[in-house]
């Protein structure tokens, strides 16, 4: 993990359950802390690409729906409301630290197509060249869950794909937990944190049983899917606790926090 002290291009992924309360409304304090840390890291010369979830949940909260819609038009409508609310918030907060943000909404068909993928890569690189902070989500308003293969489905996978597109030094996933455990820490109090993963083998896959909350999509299974993509690409990954955004400072100082997926070895 000492290597991360030298990480220049960092993709940070944050999920719905870190960004929102049970009510579905945004956790303003958490988002403010996170934006402050990311702005500071950008000030220190790092390139930050921020992958955010929360569009559907924040949209449903803003529309005062009792719960997240389950049908496709409902989810897509909620995402349209929530995405602009999220960007409004991020834009205001990052601007207060003198950073420009850029909204990048991706769909799977775009990155699966060679030419369109190349255009996305060029745009990312130009944004980073302009020192703007790309804020990425799936374009939920047009991505249809029902079509297999047409949809990233979860932002853990999306963030791993983004890390490969920008050839990041590391993907940092902010989680509900301190990292990857050898058993589900919600159910087993004796579950132990796995500090380092050198290879995604059948043991690692077996400990990553689904543990998502009702607001988020992920859980550890999708994080391990993300890890597989990065292992193939030789890009490091870390899972750290999202409720303490300051841990990003420790990580970028090369201290060991959470679970480190050591894929450049
Ligand atoms: N793109 C979805 C949203 O913004 C979230 C997907 C995920 O939770 O991984 O609501």
CSV table of C-alpha atoms and ligand atoms in Angstrom, one decimal:
chain,number,residue,atom,x,y,z
A,1,UNK,CA,0.0,0.0,0.0
A,2,UNK,CA,3.1,2.3,0.4
A,3,UNK,CA,3.0,2.5,-3.4
A,4,UNK,CA,-0.3,4.5,-3.2
A,5,UNK,CA,1.7,7.5,-1.8
A,6,UNK,CA,2.8,7.9,-5.4
A,7,UNK,CA,-0.6,7.4,-6.9
A,8,UNK,CA,-1.3,10.3,-9.2
A,9,UNK,CA,-4.5,9.3,-11.0
A,10,UNK,CA,-7.1,8.1,-8.6
A,11,UNK,CA,-10.7,6.9,-9.2
A,12,UNK,CA,-12.9,7.2,-6.1
A,13,UNK,CA,-16.2,5.5,-6.1
A,14,UNK,CA,-18.9,6.2,-3.6
A,15,UNK,CA,-22.2,4.3,-3.2
A,16,UNK,CA,-25.7,5.3,-2.4
A,17,UNK,CA,-25.6,4.0,1.2
A,18,UNK,CA,-22.6,6.3,1.9
A,19,UNK,CA,-24.2,9.3,0.3
A,20,UNK,CA,-27.8,9.1,1.7
A,21,UNK,CA,-29.7,8.6,4.8
A,22,UNK,CA,-32.4,5.9,5.3
A,23,UNK,CA,-34.9,8.5,4.2
A,24,UNK,CA,-33.2,8.6,0.7
A,25,UNK,CA,-32.2,12.2,1.2
A,26,UNK,CA,-28.6,13.2,0.9
A,27,UNK,CA,-26.2,13.0,3.8
A,28,UNK,CA,-25.0,16.6,3.5
A,29,UNK,CA,-22.3,16.3,6.2
A,30,UNK,CA,-20.8,13.2,4.6
A,31,UNK,CA,-20.8,14.7,1.1
A,32,UNK,CA,-19.3,17.9,2.4
A,33,UNK,CA,-16.5,16.0,4.1
A,34,UNK,CA,-15.9,13.9,1.0
A,35,UNK,CA,-15.8,16.9,-1.4
A,36,UNK,CA,-13.4,18.7,0.9
A,37,UNK,CA,-11.0,15.7,1.0
A,38,UNK,CA,-11.2,15.2,-2.8
A,39,UNK,CA,-10.6,18.9,-3.4
A,40,UNK,CA,-7.6,18.9,-1.2
A,41,UNK,CA,-6.2,15.8,-2.9
A,42,UNK,CA,-6.7,17.6,-6.2
A,43,UNK,CA,-4.9,20.6,-4.8
A,44,UNK,CA,-2.0,18.4,-3.9
A,45,UNK,CA,-1.6,17.5,-7.6
A,46,UNK,CA,-3.5,14.3,-7.8
A,47,UNK,CA,-6.0,13.7,-10.6
A,48,UNK,CA,-9.4,12.7,-9.2
A,49,UNK,CA,-12.1,10.9,-11.1
A,50,UNK,CA,-15.2,10.6,-8.9
A,51,UNK,CA,-17.8,7.9,-9.6
A,52,UNK,CA,-21.0,8.5,-7.7
A,53,UNK,CA,-24.2,6.6,-7.3
A,54,UNK,CA,-27.3,7.9,-5.6
A,55,UNK,CA,-29.3,9.2,-8.5
A,56,UNK,CA,-32.3,6.9,-8.1
A,57,UNK,CA,-32.3,7.1,-4.4
A,58,UNK,CA,-31.9,10.9,-4.2
A,59,UNK,CA,-34.5,11.4,-6.9
A,60,UNK,CA,-37.0,9.2,-5.1
A,61,UNK,CA,-36.2,11.1,-1.9
A,62,UNK,CA,-36.7,14.5,-3.6
A,63,UNK,CA,-39.9,13.3,-5.2
A,64,UNK,CA,-41.0,12.3,-1.7
A,65,UNK,CA,-41.7,8.7,-2.9
A,66,UNK,CA,-42.1,6.2,0.0
A,67,UNK,CA,-39.4,4.0,-1.6
A,68,UNK,CA,-37.2,3.7,-4.6
A,69,UNK,CA,-39.4,2.8,-7.6
A,70,UNK,CA,-39.1,-0.8,-8.8
A,71,UNK,CA,-40.3,-0.5,-12.3
A,72,UNK,CA,-38.0,0.8,-15.1
A,73,UNK,CA,-39.8,4.0,-16.0
A,74,UNK,CA,-40.0,4.9,-12.3
A,75,UNK,CA,-36.3,4.2,-11.7
A,76,UNK,CA,-35.4,6.2,-14.8
A,77,UNK,CA,-37.6,9.1,-13.9
A,78,UNK,CA,-36.2,9.1,-10.3
A,79,UNK,CA,-32.6,9.0,-11.7
A,80,UNK,CA,-33.3,12.0,-13.9
A,81,UNK,CA,-34.4,14.0,-10.9
A,82,UNK,CA,-31.7,12.7,-8.6
A,83,UNK,CA,-28.8,13.1,-11.0
A,84,UNK,CA,-29.3,16.8,-11.5
A,85,UNK,CA,-29.8,17.2,-7.7
A,86,UNK,CA,-26.5,15.4,-7.1
A,87,UNK,CA,-24.6,17.5,-9.7
A,88,UNK,CA,-26.1,20.7,-8.3
A,89,UNK,CA,-24.8,19.8,-4.9
A,90,UNK,CA,-21.4,18.6,-6.1
A,91,UNK,CA,-20.9,21.6,-8.4
A,92,UNK,CA,-21.7,24.0,-5.5
A,93,UNK,CA,-19.4,22.2,-3.1
A,94,UNK,CA,-16.4,21.7,-5.4
A,95,UNK,CA,-16.8,25.3,-6.7
A,96,UNK,CA,-16.5,26.5,-3.1
A,97,UNK,CA,-13.0,24.9,-3.1
A,98,UNK,CA,-12.3,26.4,-6.5
A,99,UNK,CA,-12.6,23.2,-8.5
A,100,UNK,CA,-14.6,22.7,-11.7
A,101,UNK,CA,-16.6,19.5,-12.1
A,102,UNK,CA,-17.8,17.8,-15.3
A,103,UNK,CA,-20.7,15.4,-15.6
A,104,UNK,CA,-19.9,12.2,-17.5
A,105,UNK,CA,-22.8,9.8,-17.9
A,106,UNK,CA,-21.9,6.5,-19.4
A,107,UNK,CA,-23.8,3.5,-20.8
A,108,UNK,CA,-22.3,0.1,-21.4
A,109,UNK,CA,-22.9,0.2,-25.1
A,110,UNK,CA,-20.7,3.3,-25.3
A,111,UNK,CA,-17.7,1.7,-23.7
A,112,UNK,CA,-18.2,-1.6,-25.6
A,113,UNK,CA,-17.9,0.2,-28.9
A,114,UNK,CA,-14.3,0.9,-29.9
A,115,UNK,CA,-14.8,4.3,-31.5
A,116,UNK,CA,-17.1,5.6,-28.9
A,117,UNK,CA,-14.9,4.3,-26.1
A,118,UNK,CA,-12.0,6.2,-27.7
A,119,UNK,CA,-14.0,9.4,-27.6
A,120,UNK,CA,-14.8,8.9,-24.0
A,121,UNK,CA,-11.1,8.3,-23.2
A,122,UNK,CA,-10.2,11.5,-25.1
A,123,UNK,CA,-12.8,13.4,-23.2
A,124,UNK,CA,-11.6,12.1,-19.8
A,125,UNK,CA,-8.0,13.0,-20.7
A,126,UNK,CA,-8.9,16.5,-21.8
A,127,UNK,CA,-11.0,17.1,-18.7
A,128,UNK,CA,-8.1,16.0,-16.5
A,129,UNK,CA,-5.8,18.2,-18.6
A,130,UNK,CA,-8.1,21.1,-17.8
A,131,UNK,CA,-7.9,20.1,-14.2
A,132,UNK,CA,-11.6,19.5,-14.0
A,133,UNK,CA,-13.0,16.7,-11.8
A,134,UNK,CA,-15.0,14.2,-13.9
A,135,UNK,CA,-18.1,13.1,-11.9
A,136,UNK,CA,-19.3,9.8,-13.4
A,137,UNK,CA,-22.5,7.8,-13.2
A,138,UNK,CA,-24.3,5.4,-15.4
A,139,UNK,CA,-26.8,7.1,-17.5
A,140,UNK,CA,-29.7,5.5,-15.6
A,141,UNK,CA,-32.3,7.5,-17.5
A,142,UNK,CA,-31.6,5.6,-20.7
A,143,UNK,CA,-29.9,2.4,-19.5
A,144,UNK,CA,-32.5,-0.3,-19.3
A,145,UNK,CA,-32.0,-2.9,-16.5
A,146,UNK,CA,-34.0,-5.5,-18.3
A,147,UNK,CA,-31.7,-5.7,-21.3
A,148,UNK,CA,-28.9,-8.1,-20.4
A,149,UNK,CA,-25.6,-6.9,-21.5
A,150,UNK,CA,-26.8,-3.4,-22.0
A,151,UNK,CA,-26.4,-2.2,-18.4
A,152,UNK,CA,-23.5,-2.0,-16.0
A,153,UNK,CA,-26.1,-2.4,-13.3
A,154,UNK,CA,-23.8,-1.3,-10.4
A,155,UNK,CA,-21.3,1.4,-10.0
A,156,UNK,CA,-18.6,-0.9,-8.6
A,157,UNK,CA,-18.3,-2.4,-12.1
A,158,UNK,CA,-18.7,1.0,-13.7
A,159,UNK,CA,-15.9,2.4,-11.6
A,160,UNK,CA,-13.5,-0.5,-12.5
A,161,UNK,CA,-14.3,0.1,-16.2
A,162,UNK,CA,-13.6,3.9,-15.7
A,163,UNK,CA,-10.3,3.1,-14.0
A,164,UNK,CA,-9.2,1.0,-17.0
A,165,UNK,CA,-10.4,3.8,-19.4
A,166,UNK,CA,-8.3,6.4,-17.7
A,167,UNK,CA,-5.5,4.0,-16.9
A,168,UNK,CA,-5.8,5.0,-13.2
A,169,UNK,CA,-3.1,4.2,-10.6
A,170,UNK,CA,-5.8,3.0,-8.2
A,171,UNK,CA,-9.5,2.6,-7.7
A,172,UNK,CA,-10.7,3.4,-4.2
A,173,UNK,CA,-14.1,2.1,-3.3
A,174,UNK,CA,-15.8,3.7,-0.3
A,175,UNK,CA,-17.8,1.0,1.4
A,176,UNK,CA,-20.2,0.6,4.3
A,177,UNK,CA,-17.5,-1.6,5.9
A,178,UNK,CA,-13.8,-1.2,6.8
A,179,UNK,CA,-12.8,-3.4,3.8
A,180,UNK,CA,-13.3,-7.0,2.8
A,181,UNK,CA,-13.9,-9.5,5.6
A,182,UNK,CA,-13.5,-13.2,5.8
A,183,UNK,CA,-17.2,-13.5,6.6
A,184,UNK,CA,-20.2,-11.2,6.5
A,185,UNK,CA,-19.5,-8.6,9.3
A,186,UNK,CA,-23.2,-7.8,9.6
A,187,UNK,CA,-23.9,-11.3,10.7
A,188,UNK,CA,-20.7,-12.5,12.2
A,189,UNK,CA,-19.1,-10.3,14.9
A,190,UNK,CA,-15.9,-12.4,14.7
A,191,UNK,CA,-15.4,-11.7,11.0
A,192,UNK,CA,-11.8,-10.5,10.3
A,193,UNK,CA,-10.7,-7.9,7.9
A,194,UNK,CA,-8.5,-9.2,5.0
A,195,UNK,CA,-5.7,-6.6,4.8
A,196,UNK,CA,-4.3,-7.5,1.4
A,197,UNK,CA,-5.5,-9.5,-1.6
A,198,UNK,CA,-2.9,-10.4,-4.2
A,199,UNK,CA,-5.2,-12.5,-6.4
A,200,UNK,CA,-8.9,-12.9,-6.8
A,201,UNK,CA,-9.2,-16.6,-6.3
A,202,UNK,CA,-12.1,-18.9,-5.3
A,203,UNK,CA,-11.5,-18.2,-1.6
A,204,UNK,CA,-11.9,-14.4,-2.1
A,205,UNK,CA,-14.9,-14.9,-4.3
A,206,UNK,CA,-16.5,-17.2,-1.7
A,207,UNK,CA,-16.1,-14.6,1.2
A,208,UNK,CA,-17.7,-11.9,-0.9
A,209,UNK,CA,-21.2,-12.9,-0.3
A,210,UNK,CA,-23.9,-10.3,-1.1
A,211,UNK,CA,-24.3,-7.8,1.7
A,212,UNK,CA,-25.9,-4.8,0.1
A,213,UNK,CA,-28.2,-2.5,1.9
A,214,UNK,CA,-31.7,-1.6,0.7
A,215,UNK,CA,-30.4,1.8,-0.6
A,216,UNK,CA,-27.3,0.6,-2.4
A,217,UNK,CA,-26.9,-1.9,-5.2
A,218,UNK,CA,-23.5,-3.4,-4.4
A,219,UNK,CA,-22.3,-5.4,-1.5
A,220,UNK,CA,-19.0,-7.2,-1.7
A,221,UNK,CA,-19.8,-9.5,-4.6
A,222,UNK,CA,-19.9,-6.6,-7.1
A,223,UNK,CA,-16.7,-5.2,-5.5
A,224,UNK,CA,-15.0,-8.5,-6.2
A,225,UNK,CA,-16.3,-8.3,-9.8
A,226,UNK,CA,-14.7,-4.9,-10.0
A,227,UNK,CA,-11.4,-6.3,-8.6
A,228,UNK,CA,-11.4,-9.0,-11.3
A,229,UNK,CA,-11.5,-6.3,-14.0
A,230,UNK,CA,-8.7,-4.5,-12.4
A,231,UNK,CA,-6.6,-7.6,-11.8
A,232,UNK,CA,-6.7,-8.3,-15.5
A,233,UNK,CA,-5.7,-4.7,-16.2
A,234,UNK,CA,-2.9,-4.6,-13.5
A,235,UNK,CA,-4.5,-1.6,-11.7
A,236,UNK,CA,-4.5,-1.5,-7.8
A,237,UNK,CA,-7.7,-1.2,-5.8
A,238,UNK,CA,-8.6,-0.5,-2.2
A,239,UNK,CA,-11.8,-0.8,-0.2
A,240,UNK,CA,-12.1,1.6,2.7
A,241,UNK,CA,-14.8,2.8,5.0
A,242,UNK,CA,-16.9,5.5,3.3
A,243,UNK,CA,-18.2,7.1,6.6
A,244,UNK,CA,-14.6,8.4,7.2
A,245,UNK,CA,-13.6,10.2,4.0
A,246,UNK,CA,-10.4,11.4,5.8
A,247,UNK,CA,-9.1,7.8,5.4
A,248,UNK,CA,-8.3,8.9,1.8
A,249,UNK,CA,-5.5,11.0,3.3
A,250,UNK,CA,-4.0,8.0,5.1
A,251,UNK,CA,-4.3,5.9,1.9
A,252,UNK,CA,-2.6,8.5,-0.3
A,253,UNK,CA,0.2,8.9,2.3
A,254,UNK,CA,0.9,5.2,1.8
A,255,UNK,CA,-0.6,4.0,5.2
A,256,UNK,CA,-2.4,0.7,5.3
A,257,UNK,CA,-6.2,1.2,5.6
A,258,UNK,CA,-9.0,-1.2,4.6
A,259,UNK,CA,-8.3,-3.9,2.1
A,260,UNK,CA,-5.6,-3.4,-0.5
A,261,UNK,CA,-5.8,-5.3,-3.8
A,262,UNK,CA,-2.2,-5.5,-4.8
A,263,UNK,CA,-2.5,-5.9,-8.6
A,264,UNK,CA,0.7,-4.2,-9.8
A,265,UNK,CA,3.0,-6.8,-8.2
B,1,LIG,N1,-26.4,4.4,-11.0
B,1,LIG,C1,-27.3,4.1,-9.9
B,1,LIG,C2,-27.7,5.4,-9.2
B,1,LIG,O1,-27.1,6.5,-9.4
B,1,LIG,C3,-26.5,3.4,-8.8
B,1,LIG,C4,-25.9,2.1,-9.2
B,1,LIG,C5,-25.3,1.5,-7.9
B,1,LIG,O2,-25.8,1.7,-6.8
B,1,LIG,O3,-24.2,0.8,-8.0
B,1,LIG,O4,-28.7,5.5,-8.5
